[in-house]
Tab-separated table of C-alpha atoms in Angstrom:
chain	number	residue	atom	x	y	z
A	1	MET	CA	7.551	-11.057	13.163
A	2	GLU	CA	10.873	-9.220	12.753
A	3	LEU	CA	14.050	-11.396	12.333
A	4	LYS	CA	17.942	-10.061	12.367
A	5	SER	CA	20.966	-11.329	11.770
A	6	GLY	CA	22.430	-13.488	14.634
A	7	ASP	CA	19.047	-14.589	15.132
A	8	VAL	CA	18.154	-18.274	15.407
A	9	ALA	CA	15.167	-19.206	13.575
A	10	MET	CA	13.359	-22.493	12.488
A	11	LEU	CA	10.828	-23.390	9.603
A	12	LYS	CA	7.497	-23.092	10.956
A	13	SER	CA	7.276	-26.835	9.827
A	14	GLY	CA	9.978	-28.046	12.063
A	15	GLY	CA	13.700	-28.818	11.292
A	16	HIS	CA	17.214	-27.883	12.193
A	17	PRO	CA	17.679	-24.503	14.010
A	18	MET	CA	19.251	-21.935	11.789
A	19	THR	CA	21.039	-19.030	12.277
A	20	VAL	CA	19.727	-15.708	10.454
A	21	ALA	CA	22.710	-14.341	8.451
A	22	LYS	CA	21.001	-11.314	6.385
A	23	VAL	CA	17.573	-9.972	5.922
A	24	SER	CA	16.760	-8.377	2.726
A	25	GLY	CA	13.057	-7.250	2.648
A	26	ASP	CA	10.981	-10.574	2.559
A	27	SER	CA	14.197	-12.913	2.055
A	28	VAL	CA	15.901	-14.044	4.816
A	29	GLU	CA	19.665	-16.060	4.171
A	30	CYS	CA	20.207	-18.824	6.941
A	31	VAL	CA	22.994	-21.232	7.770
A	32	TRP	CA	22.903	-24.188	9.608
A	33	MET	CA	24.819	-27.437	10.196
A	34	GLY	CA	23.414	-30.742	9.248
A	35	ASP	CA	23.542	-33.895	10.893
A	36	GLU	CA	26.913	-34.942	9.682
A	37	GLY	CA	28.275	-31.534	10.335
A	38	ASP	CA	27.960	-30.235	6.810
A	39	LEU	CA	27.114	-26.434	6.742
A	40	PHE	CA	24.240	-25.254	4.570
A	41	ARG	CA	23.027	-21.883	3.629
A	42	GLU	CA	19.877	-20.799	2.043
A	43	THR	CA	18.037	-18.093	1.213
A	44	LEU	CA	14.119	-18.636	2.488
A	45	PRO	CA	11.187	-16.476	2.654
A	46	LEU	CA	10.425	-14.756	5.936
A	47	ALA	CA	6.824	-16.424	5.825
A	48	VAL	CA	8.223	-19.918	6.382
A	49	LEU	CA	10.145	-19.205	9.527
A	50	GLU	CA	9.877	-18.395	13.316
A	51	LEU	CA	11.981	-17.550	15.864
A	52	ALA	CA	13.503	-20.768	17.769
A	53	LEU	CA	12.697	-20.891	21.363
A	54	LEU	CA	16.233	-22.341	22.603
A	55	ALA	CA	16.634	-23.169	26.180
A	56	SER	CA	19.251	-21.211	28.134
A	57	ASP	CA	22.243	-22.485	29.828
A	58	ASP	CA	20.336	-22.042	33.334
A	59	GLU	CA	17.219	-24.026	32.330
A	60	GLU	CA	19.673	-26.955	30.922
A	61	ASP	CA	21.428	-27.156	34.280
A	62	GLU	CA	17.872	-26.963	36.045
A	63	GLU	CA	16.478	-29.943	33.776
A	64	GLU	CA	19.840	-31.878	34.455
A	65	GLU	CA	19.730	-31.647	38.591
A	66	GLU	CA	16.226	-32.516	38.408
A	67	ALA	CA	16.869	-35.774	36.670
C-alpha cells in the first residue's frame, strides 16, 4: 500500500479517520480531530494503517433519498 500526503487513512484496528501529513519511509505522520474538537498529530508505522474508504457526497445523497 502506498500512502501520500492528503490521503485519509485509518488504523487497521479501527478508530478515527486521519489525514496523512507526511510519509517518510515506513513512518506516516497523521493528523485528526478528536471527539471534542481537539487536534491530534502522531507518527505511526505504515504497517498499522490502511487507506480509509470514505463515501463520496453523491453516495451520501443517494442514501438520504432512499431513507
